[in-house]
Short mmCIF file of C-alpha atoms and ligand atoms in Angstrom, two decimals:
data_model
loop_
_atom_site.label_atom_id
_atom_site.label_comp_id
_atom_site.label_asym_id
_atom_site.label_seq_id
_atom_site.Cartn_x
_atom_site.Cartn_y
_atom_site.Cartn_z
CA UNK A 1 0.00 0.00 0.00
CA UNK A 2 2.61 2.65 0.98
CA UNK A 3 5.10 4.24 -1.49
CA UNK A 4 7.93 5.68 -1.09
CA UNK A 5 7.17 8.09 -3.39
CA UNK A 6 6.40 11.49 -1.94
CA UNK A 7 4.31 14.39 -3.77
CA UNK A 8 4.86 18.36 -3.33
CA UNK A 9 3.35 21.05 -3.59
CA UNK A 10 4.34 24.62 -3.53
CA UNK A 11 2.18 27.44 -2.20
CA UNK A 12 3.48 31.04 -1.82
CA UNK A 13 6.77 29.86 -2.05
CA UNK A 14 6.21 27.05 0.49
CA UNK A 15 6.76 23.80 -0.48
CA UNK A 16 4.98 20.91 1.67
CA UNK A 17 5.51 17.09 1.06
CA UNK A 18 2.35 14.61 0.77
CA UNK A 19 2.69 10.95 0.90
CA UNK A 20 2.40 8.82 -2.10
CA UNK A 21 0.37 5.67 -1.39
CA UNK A 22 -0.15 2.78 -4.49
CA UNK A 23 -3.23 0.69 -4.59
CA UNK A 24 -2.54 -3.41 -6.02
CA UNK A 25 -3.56 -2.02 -9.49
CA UNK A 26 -5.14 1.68 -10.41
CA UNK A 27 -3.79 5.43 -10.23
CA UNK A 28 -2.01 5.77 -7.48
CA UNK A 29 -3.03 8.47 -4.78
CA UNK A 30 -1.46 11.58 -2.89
CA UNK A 31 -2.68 10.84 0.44
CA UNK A 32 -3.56 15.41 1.35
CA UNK A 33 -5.10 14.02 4.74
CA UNK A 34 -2.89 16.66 6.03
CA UNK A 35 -3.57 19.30 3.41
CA UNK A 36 -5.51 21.79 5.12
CA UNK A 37 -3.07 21.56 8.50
CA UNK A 38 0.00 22.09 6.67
CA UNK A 39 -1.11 24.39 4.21
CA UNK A 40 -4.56 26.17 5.22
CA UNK A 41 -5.95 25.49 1.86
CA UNK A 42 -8.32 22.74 0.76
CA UNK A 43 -9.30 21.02 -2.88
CA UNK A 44 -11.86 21.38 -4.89
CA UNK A 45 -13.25 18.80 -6.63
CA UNK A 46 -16.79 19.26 -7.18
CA UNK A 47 -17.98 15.80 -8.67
CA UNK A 48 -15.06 13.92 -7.46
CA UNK A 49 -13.39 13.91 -10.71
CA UNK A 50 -9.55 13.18 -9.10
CA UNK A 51 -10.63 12.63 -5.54
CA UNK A 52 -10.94 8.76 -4.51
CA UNK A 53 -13.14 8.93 -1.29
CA UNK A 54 -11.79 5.74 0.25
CA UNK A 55 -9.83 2.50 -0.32
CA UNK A 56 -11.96 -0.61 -0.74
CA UNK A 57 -10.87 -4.24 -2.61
CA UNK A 58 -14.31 -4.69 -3.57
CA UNK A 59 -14.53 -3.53 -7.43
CA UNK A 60 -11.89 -2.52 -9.36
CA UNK A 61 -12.45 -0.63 -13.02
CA UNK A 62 -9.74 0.29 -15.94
CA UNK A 63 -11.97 2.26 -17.84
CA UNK A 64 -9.56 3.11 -20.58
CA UNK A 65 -9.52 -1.10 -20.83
CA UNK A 66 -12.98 -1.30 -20.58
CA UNK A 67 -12.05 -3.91 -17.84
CA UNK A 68 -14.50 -4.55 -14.49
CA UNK A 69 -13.36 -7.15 -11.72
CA UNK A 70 -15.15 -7.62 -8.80
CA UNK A 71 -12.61 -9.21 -6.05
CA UNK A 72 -10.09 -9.70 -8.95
CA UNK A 73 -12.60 -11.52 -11.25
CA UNK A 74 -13.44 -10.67 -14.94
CA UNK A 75 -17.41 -9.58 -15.20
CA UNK A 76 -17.22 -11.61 -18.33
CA UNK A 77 -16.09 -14.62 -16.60
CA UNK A 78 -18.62 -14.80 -13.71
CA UNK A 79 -21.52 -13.95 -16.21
CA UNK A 80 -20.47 -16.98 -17.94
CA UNK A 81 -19.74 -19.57 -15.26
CA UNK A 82 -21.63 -18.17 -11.65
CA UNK A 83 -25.24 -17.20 -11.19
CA UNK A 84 -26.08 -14.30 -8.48
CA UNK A 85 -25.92 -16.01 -5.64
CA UNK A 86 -22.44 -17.00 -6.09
CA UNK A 87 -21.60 -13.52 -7.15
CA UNK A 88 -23.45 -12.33 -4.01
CA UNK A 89 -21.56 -13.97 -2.12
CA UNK A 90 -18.41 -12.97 -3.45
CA UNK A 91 -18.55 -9.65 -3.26
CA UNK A 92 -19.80 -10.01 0.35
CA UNK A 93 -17.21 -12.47 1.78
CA UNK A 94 -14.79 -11.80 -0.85
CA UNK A 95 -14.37 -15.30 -1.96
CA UNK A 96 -16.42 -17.42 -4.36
CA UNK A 97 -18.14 -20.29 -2.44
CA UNK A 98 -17.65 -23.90 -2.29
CA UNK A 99 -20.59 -26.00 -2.77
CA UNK A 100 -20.90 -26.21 0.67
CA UNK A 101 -20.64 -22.72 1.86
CA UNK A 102 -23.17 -21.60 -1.61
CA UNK A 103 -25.93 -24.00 0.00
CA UNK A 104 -25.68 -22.46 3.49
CA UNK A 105 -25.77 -18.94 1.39
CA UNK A 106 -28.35 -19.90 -0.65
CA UNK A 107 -30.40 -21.02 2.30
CA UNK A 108 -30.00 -17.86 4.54
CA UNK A 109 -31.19 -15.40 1.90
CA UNK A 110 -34.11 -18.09 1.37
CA UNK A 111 -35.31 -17.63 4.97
CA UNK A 112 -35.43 -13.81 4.41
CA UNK A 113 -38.03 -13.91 1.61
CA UNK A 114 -40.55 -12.96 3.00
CA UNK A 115 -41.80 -9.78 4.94
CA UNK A 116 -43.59 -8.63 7.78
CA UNK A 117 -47.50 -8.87 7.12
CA UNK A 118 -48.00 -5.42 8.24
CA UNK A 119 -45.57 -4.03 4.87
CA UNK A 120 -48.65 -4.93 2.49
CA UNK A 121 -51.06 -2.24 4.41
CA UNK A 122 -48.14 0.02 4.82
CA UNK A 123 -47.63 -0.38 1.08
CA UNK A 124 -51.71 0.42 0.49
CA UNK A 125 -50.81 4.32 1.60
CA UNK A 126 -49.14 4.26 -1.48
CA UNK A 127 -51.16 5.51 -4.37
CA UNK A 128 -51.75 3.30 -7.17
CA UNK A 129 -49.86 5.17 -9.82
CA UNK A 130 -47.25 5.77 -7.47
CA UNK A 131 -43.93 5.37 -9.64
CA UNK A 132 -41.77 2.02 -7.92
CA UNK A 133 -38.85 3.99 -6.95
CA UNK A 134 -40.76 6.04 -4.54
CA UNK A 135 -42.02 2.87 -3.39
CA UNK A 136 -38.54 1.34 -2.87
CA UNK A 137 -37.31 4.68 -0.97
CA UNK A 138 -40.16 4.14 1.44
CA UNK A 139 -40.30 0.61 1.88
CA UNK A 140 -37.03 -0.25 2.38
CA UNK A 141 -36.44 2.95 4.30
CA UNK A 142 -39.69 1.54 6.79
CA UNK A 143 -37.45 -2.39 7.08
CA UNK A 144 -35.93 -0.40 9.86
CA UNK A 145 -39.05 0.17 11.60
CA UNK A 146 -39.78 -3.71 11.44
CA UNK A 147 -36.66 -5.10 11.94
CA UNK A 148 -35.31 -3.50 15.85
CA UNK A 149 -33.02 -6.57 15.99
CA UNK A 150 -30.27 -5.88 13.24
CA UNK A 151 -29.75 -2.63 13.41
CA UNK A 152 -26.87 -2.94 16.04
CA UNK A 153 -23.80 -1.76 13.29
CA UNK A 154 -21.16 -2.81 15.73
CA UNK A 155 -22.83 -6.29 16.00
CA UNK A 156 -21.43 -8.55 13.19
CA UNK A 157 -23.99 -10.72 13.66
CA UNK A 158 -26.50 -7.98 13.19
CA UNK A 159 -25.07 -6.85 10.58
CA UNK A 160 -25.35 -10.17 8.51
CA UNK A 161 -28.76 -10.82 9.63
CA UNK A 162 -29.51 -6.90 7.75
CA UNK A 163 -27.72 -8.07 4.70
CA UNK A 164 -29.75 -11.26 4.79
CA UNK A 165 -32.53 -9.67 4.96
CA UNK A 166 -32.03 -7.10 2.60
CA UNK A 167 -31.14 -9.69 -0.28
CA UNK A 168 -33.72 -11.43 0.55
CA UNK A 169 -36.32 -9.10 0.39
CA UNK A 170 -35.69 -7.05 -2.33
CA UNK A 171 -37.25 -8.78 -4.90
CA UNK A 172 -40.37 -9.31 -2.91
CA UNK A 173 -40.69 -6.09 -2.00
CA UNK A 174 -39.92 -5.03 -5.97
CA UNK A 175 -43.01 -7.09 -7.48
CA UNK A 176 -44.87 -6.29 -4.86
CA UNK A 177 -44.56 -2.70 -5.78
CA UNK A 178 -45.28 -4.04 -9.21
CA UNK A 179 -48.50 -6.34 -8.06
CA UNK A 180 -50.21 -3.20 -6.61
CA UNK A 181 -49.65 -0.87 -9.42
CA UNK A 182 -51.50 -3.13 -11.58
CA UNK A 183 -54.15 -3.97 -8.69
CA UNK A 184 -53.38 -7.81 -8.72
CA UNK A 185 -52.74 -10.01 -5.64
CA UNK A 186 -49.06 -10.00 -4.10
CA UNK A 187 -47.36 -13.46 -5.15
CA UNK A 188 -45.50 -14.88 -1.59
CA UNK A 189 -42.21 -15.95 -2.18
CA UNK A 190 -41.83 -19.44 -3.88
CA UNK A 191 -38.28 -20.72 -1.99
CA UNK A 192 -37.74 -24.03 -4.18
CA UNK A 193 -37.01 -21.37 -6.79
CA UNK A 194 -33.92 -19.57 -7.53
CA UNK A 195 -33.45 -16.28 -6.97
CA UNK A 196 -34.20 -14.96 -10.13
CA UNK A 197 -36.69 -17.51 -11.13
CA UNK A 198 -38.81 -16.45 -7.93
CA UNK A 199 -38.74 -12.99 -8.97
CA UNK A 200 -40.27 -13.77 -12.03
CA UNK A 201 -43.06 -15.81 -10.06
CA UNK A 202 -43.84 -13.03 -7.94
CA UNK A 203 -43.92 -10.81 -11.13
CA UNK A 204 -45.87 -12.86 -13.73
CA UNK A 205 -47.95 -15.80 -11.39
CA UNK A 206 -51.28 -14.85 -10.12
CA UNK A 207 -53.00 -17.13 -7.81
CA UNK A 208 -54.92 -18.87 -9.78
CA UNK A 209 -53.07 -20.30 -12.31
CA UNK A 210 -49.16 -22.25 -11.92
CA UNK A 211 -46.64 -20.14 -13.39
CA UNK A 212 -43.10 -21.97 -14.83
CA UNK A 213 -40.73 -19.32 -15.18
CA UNK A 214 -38.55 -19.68 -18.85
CA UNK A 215 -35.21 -21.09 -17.54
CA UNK A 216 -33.65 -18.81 -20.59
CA UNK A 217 -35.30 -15.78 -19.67
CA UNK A 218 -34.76 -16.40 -15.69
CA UNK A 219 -30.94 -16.89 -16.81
CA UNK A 220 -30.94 -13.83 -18.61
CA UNK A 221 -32.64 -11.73 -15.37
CA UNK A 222 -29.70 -13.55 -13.23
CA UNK A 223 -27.46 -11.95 -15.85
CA UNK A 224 -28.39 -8.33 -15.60
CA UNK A 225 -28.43 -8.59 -11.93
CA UNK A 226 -24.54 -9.79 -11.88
CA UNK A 227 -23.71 -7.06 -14.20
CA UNK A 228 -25.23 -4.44 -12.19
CA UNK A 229 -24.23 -5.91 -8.90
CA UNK A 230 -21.70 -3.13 -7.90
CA UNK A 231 -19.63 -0.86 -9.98
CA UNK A 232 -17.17 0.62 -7.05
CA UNK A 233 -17.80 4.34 -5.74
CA UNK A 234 -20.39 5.26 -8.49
CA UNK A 235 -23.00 7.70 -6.85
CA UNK A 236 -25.39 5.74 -5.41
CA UNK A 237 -22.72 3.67 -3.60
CA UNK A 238 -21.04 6.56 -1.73
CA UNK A 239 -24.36 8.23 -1.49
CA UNK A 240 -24.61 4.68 1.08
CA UNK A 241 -21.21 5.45 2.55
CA UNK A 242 -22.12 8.93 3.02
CA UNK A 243 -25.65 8.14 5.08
CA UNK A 244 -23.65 4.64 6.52
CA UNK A 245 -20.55 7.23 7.55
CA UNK A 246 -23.37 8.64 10.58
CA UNK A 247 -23.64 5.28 11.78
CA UNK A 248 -26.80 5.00 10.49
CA UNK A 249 -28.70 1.94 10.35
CA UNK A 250 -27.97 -0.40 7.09
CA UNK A 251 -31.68 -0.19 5.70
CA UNK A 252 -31.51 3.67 5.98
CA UNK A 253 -28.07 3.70 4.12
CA UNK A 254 -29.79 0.95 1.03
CA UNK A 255 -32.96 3.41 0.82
CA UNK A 256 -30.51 6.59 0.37
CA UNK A 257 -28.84 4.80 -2.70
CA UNK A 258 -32.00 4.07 -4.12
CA UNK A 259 -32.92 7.37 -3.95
CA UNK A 260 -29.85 8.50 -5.41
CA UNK A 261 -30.27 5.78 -7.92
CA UNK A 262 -33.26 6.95 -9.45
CA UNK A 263 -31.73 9.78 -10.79
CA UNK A 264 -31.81 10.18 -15.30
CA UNK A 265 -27.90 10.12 -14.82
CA UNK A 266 -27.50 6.84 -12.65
CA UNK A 267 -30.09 4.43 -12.83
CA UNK A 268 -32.65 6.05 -14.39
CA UNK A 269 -31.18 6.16 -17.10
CA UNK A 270 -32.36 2.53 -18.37
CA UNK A 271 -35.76 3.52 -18.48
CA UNK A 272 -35.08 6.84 -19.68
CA UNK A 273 -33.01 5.18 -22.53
CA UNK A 274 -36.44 2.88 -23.63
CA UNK A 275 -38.47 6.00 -23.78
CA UNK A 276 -35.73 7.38 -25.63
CA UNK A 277 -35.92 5.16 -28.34
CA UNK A 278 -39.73 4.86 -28.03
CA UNK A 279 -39.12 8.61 -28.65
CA UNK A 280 -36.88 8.24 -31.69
CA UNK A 281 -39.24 5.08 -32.92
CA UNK A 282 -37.95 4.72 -36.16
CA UNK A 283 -34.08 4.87 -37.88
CA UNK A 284 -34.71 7.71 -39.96
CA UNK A 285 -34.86 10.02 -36.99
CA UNK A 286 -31.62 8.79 -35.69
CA UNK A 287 -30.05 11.80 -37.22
CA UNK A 288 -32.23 14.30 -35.68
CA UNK A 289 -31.63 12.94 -31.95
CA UNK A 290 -27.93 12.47 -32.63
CA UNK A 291 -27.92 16.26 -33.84
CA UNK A 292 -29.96 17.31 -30.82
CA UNK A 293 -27.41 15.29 -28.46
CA UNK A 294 -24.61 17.58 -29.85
CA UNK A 295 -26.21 20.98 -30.01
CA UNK A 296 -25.02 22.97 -26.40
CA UNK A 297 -28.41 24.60 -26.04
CA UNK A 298 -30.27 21.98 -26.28
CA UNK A 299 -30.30 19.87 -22.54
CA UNK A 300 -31.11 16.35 -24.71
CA UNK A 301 -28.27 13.65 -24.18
CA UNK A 302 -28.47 10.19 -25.36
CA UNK A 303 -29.56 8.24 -22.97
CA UNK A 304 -27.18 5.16 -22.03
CA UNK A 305 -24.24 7.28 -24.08
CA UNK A 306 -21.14 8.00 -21.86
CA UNK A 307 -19.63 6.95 -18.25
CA UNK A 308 -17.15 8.93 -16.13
CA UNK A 309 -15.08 5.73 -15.64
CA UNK A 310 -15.23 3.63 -19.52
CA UNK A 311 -13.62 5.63 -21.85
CA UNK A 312 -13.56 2.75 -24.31
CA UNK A 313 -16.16 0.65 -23.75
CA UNK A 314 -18.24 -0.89 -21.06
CA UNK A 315 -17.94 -4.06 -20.97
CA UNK A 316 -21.27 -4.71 -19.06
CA UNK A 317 -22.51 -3.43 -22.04
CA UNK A 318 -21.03 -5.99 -24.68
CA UNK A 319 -22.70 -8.58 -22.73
CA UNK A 320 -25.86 -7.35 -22.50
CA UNK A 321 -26.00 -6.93 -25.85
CA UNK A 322 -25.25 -10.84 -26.32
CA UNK A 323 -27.93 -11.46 -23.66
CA UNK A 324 -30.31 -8.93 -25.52
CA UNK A 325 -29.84 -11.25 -28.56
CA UNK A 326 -30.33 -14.37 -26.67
CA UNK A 327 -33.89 -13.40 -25.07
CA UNK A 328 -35.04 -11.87 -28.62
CA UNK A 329 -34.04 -15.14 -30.21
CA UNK A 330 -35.83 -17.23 -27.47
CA UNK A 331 -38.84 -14.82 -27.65
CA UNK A 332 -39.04 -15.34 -31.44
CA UNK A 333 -38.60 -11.04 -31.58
CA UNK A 334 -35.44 -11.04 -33.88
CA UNK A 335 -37.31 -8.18 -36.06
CA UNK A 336 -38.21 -6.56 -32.70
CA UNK A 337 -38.34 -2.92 -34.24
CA UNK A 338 -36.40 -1.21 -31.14
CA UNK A 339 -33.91 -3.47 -31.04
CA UNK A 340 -33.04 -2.62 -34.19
CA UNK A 341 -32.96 1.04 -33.55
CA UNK A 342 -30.83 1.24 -30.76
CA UNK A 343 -27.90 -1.24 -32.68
CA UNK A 344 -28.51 1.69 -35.66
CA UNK A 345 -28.52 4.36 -33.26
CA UNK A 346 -25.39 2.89 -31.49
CA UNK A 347 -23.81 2.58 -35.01
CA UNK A 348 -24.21 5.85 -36.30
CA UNK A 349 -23.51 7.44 -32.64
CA UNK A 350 -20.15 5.46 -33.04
CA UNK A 351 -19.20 7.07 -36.23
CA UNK A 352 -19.57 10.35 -35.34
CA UNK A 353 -16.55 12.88 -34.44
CA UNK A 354 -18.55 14.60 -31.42
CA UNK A 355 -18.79 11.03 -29.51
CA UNK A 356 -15.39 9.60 -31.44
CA UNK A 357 -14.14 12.94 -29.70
CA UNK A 358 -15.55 13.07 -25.98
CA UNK A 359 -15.19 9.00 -26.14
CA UNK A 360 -19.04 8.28 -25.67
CA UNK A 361 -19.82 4.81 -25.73
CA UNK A 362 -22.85 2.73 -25.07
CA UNK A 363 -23.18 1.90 -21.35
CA UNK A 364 -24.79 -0.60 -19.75
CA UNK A 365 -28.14 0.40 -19.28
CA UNK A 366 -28.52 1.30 -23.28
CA UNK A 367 -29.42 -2.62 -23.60
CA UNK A 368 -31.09 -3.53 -20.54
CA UNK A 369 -34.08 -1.90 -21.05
CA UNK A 370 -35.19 -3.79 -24.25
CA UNK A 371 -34.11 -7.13 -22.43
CA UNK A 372 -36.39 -5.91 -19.74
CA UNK A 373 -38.66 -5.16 -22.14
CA UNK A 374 -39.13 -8.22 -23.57
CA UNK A 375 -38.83 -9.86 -20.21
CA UNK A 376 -42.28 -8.40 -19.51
CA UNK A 377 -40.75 -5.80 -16.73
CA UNK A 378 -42.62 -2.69 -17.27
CA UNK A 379 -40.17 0.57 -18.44
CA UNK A 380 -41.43 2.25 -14.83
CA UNK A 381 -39.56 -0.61 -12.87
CA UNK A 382 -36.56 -1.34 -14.74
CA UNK A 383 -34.83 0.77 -12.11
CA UNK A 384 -35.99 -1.26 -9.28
CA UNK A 385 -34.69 -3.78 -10.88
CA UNK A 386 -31.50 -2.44 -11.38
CA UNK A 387 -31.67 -1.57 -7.10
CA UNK A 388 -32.47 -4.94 -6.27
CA UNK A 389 -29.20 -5.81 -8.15
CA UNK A 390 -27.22 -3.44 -6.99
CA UNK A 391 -28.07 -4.29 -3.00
CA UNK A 392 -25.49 -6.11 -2.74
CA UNK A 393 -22.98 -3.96 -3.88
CA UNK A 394 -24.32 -1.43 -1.51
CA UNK A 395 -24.20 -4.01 1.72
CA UNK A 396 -20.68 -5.15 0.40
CA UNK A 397 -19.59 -1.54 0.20
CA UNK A 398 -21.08 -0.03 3.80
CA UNK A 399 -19.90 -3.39 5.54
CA UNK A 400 -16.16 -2.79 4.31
CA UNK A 401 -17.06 0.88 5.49
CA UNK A 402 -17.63 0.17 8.68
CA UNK A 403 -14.89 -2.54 9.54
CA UNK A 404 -11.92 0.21 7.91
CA UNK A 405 -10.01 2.04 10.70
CA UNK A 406 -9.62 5.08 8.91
CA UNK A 407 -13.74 5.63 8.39
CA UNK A 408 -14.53 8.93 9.56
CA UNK A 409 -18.17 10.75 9.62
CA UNK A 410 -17.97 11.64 5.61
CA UNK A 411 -17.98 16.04 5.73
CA UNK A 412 -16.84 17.55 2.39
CA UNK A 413 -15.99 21.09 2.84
CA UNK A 414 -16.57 24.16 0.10
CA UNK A 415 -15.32 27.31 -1.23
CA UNK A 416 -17.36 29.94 -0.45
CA UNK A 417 -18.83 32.21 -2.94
CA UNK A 418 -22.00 33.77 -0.91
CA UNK A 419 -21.63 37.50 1.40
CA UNK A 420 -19.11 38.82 3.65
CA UNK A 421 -19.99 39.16 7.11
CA UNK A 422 -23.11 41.97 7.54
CA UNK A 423 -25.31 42.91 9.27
CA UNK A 424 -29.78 42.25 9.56
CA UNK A 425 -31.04 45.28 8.29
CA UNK A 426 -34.23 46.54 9.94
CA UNK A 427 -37.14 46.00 7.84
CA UNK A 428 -37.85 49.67 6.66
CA UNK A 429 -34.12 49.15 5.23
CA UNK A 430 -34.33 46.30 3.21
CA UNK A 431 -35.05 47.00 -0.55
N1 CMC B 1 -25.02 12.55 -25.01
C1 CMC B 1 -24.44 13.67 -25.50
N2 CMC B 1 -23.35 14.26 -24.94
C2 CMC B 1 -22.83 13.69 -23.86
C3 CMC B 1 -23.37 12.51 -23.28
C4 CMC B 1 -24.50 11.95 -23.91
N3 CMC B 1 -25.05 10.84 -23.42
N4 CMC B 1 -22.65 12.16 -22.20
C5 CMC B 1 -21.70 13.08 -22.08
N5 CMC B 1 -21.79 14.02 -23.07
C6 CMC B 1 -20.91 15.16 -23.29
C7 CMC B 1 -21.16 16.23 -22.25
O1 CMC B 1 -22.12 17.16 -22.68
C8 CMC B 1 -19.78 16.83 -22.10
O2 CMC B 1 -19.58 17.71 -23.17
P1 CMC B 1 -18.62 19.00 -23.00
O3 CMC B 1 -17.24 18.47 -22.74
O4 CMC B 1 -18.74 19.71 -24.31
O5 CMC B 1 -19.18 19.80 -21.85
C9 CMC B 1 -18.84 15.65 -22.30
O6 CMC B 1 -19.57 14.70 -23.09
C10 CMC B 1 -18.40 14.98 -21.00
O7 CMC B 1 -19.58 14.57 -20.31
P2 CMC B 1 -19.84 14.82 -18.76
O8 CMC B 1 -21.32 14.90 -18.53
O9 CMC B 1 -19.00 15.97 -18.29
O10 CMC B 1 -19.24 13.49 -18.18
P3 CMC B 1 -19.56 12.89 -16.78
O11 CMC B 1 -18.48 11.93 -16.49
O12 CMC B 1 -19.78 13.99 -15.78
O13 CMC B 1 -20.98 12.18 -16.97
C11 CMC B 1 -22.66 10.59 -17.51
C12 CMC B 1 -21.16 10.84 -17.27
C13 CMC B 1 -22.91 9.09 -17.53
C14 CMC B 1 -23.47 11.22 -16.36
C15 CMC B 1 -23.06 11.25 -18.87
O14 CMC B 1 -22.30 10.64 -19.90
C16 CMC B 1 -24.56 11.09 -19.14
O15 CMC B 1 -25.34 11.91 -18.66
N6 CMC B 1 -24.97 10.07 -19.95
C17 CMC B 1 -26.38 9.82 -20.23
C18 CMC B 1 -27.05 9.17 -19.02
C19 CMC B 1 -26.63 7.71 -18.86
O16 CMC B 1 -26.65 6.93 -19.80
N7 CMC B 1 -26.31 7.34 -17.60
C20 CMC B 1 -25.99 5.95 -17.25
C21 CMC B 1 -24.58 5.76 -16.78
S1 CMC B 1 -24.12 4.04 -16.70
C22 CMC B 1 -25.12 3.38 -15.46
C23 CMC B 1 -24.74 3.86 -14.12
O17 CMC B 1 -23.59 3.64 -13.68
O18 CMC B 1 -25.61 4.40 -13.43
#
């Protein structure tokens, strides 16, 4: 970890010497702890754009590679040979599991399926037409009020129990969200499922008929949730750090990131990618959006175009473009008119100086909404979707958090631009 490399920096004439410290692979970092005691001066960094905000050996991204490992591994590798579980598990403990030690997983996230009663009539304050997200904020946000016995951080064993839990109920309380919106019965859990084929249960069954959930298609849900599973300190994750840096209570910290999920720039941006194309609905109006996407005064961006980290490719998004192909195939929807226009729309995006130039590629979420789509998930949940995925990033992520020695209370400062000192003005003065 430590270097013996040592960065300066002169100010006024002073110069002041910074540690150098080098992660296993990555930028290195100047470690300006000190900064503002030796100097008087802070950073600024709005947006984080050089700033790393803590060390973790969770994720680790070369985006000029297009590379994504989670605890060393290739994405591409574990969406070819692990399902979620085993991926959940990996980024928790930080090992894959044995067969052994994936039953006993399996089986503890099993036992969490289900929730209290008393969530369905807290869910029926919700309004019908209420969109999912705002669901997931609340309900997830409320686990803390029905769960008093893990919410002891410094208890390890409370602390599993929460992550437990919140694997476990995520994708009940997802299609439930789903269920009420479209006034049909809530589906319980079916446990002789797997994960992703239970999902799909409590999605598509009703009551009164058996549903068999499509192995393909489950496969293919299992796949999106591995590639969104965590993606290191993207926003929603240190938004989690951030409410998790308080010592607040893990299902307060999961139903911050989901808030700052939802956001058109983070997760939103899957469903605001299929209404995008929806938008665009036919290849000879490609031109027009891509000329729109380029024009300064005009806020329009295209949607799943561009990441801070990839400035290559994603390679999330490679394979869910393979998996995209897969489900349309299985589904019989190889003509399946969108699917069409986002591989021209990606095409002629590719070609063109302006995203040659800024290095815009397609991210992941510029496929997973027509999987989705054909999936059956309606565009309003694919980002509940995406948060059920990315749970387990967040628990993996808080629960390094809050076993690292150097976690402090997170407490960015600013440069201020607002008045000098003055004084209140009695009301006949003030203009
Ligand atoms: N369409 C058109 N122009 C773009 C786009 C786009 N999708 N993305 C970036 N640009 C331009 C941007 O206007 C800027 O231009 P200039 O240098 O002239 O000011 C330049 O490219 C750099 O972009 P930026 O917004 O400064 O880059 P960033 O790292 O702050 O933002 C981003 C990254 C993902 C927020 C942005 O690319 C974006 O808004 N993309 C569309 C939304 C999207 O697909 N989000 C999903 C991200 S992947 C899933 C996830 O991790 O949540």
């Amino acid at each position: 970890m430590s270097s013996n490399r040592i960065a300066t920096l002169t100010i006024d004439g002073i110069t002041t010497e910074f540690p150098m410290v080098d992660g296993n692979i990555g930028p290195s970092v100047i470690d300006i702890r000190a900064l503002y005691a030796k100097t008087g001066a802070f950073t600024f960094d709005p947006g984080f754009m050089s700033t790393a905000s803590c060390k973790s050996s969770i994720t680790y991204i070369d985006g000029d590679k297009g590379e994504l490992l989670y605890r060393g591994y290739p994405i591409e590798q574990l969406a070819e040979h692990c399902d979620f579980m085993e991926v959940c598990y990996l980024l928790k403990k930080g090992e894959l599991p044995n067969a052994a030690q994936k039953g006993a997983w399996v089986k503890s996230i099993k036992e969490q399926t289900m929730v209290h009663e008393q969530i369905t009539r807290f869910m029926q304050g919700f309004r019908r037409d209420s969109h999912p997200m705002a669901v997931l904020v609340g309900l997830v946000g409320a686990l803390s009020a029905f769960y008093h016995d893990s919410l002891d951080i410094n208890d390890p064993e409370h602390r599993l129990l929460a992550a437990t839990r919140l694997i476990g109920k995520m994708p009940t309380i997802v299609a439930m969200s789903y269920k009420y919106s479209m006034g049909e019965p809530q589906m319980y859990p079916r446990n002789s499922l797997d994960y992703s084929s239970n999902f799909m249960h409590m999605m598509f069954g009703t009551p009164c008929e058996n549903y068999e959930p499509n192995p393909v298609l489950a496969r293919a849900l299992d796949r999106i949730l591995i590639l969104h599973a965590d993606h290191e300190q993207n926003a929603s994750t240190s938004t989690v750090r951030l409410a998790g840096s308080s010592g607040a209570n893990p299902f307060a910290c999961i139903a911050a990131g989901i808030a700052c999920l939802w956001g058109p720039a983070h997760g939103g941006a899957n469903e605001a990618c299929l209404k995008m194309l929806e938008e665009i609905g036919d290849v000879s109006r490609v031109p027009e959006f891509i000329k729109r996407a380029k024009d300064k005064s005009d806020p329009f961006k295209l949607m799943g175009f561009g990441h801070r980290v990839y400035k290559n490719f994603d390679p999330r998004a490679k394979l869910m473009r393979v998996t995209c192909h897969e489900v349309l195939n299985e589904l019989g929807l190889n003509n399946d008119p969108l699917f069409k226009l986002a591989l021209e729309l990606e095409r002629i995006a590719l070609e063109d100086e302006y995203f040659i130039e800024k290095k815009l590629y397609p991210n992941v979420d510029f496929y997973s909404g027509i999987v989705q789509k054909a999936l059956g998930i309606p565009t309003q949940l694919f980002t509940g979707i995406f948060a059920m995925a990315r749970t387990i990033g967040w628990i993996a992520q808080w629960h390094e958090m809050i076993g690292d020695p150097d976690q402090k209370i997170g407490r960015p400062r600013q440069l201020y631009t607002g008045s000098m000192r003055r004084d209140v003005p009695s009301m006949d003065q003030r203009k």
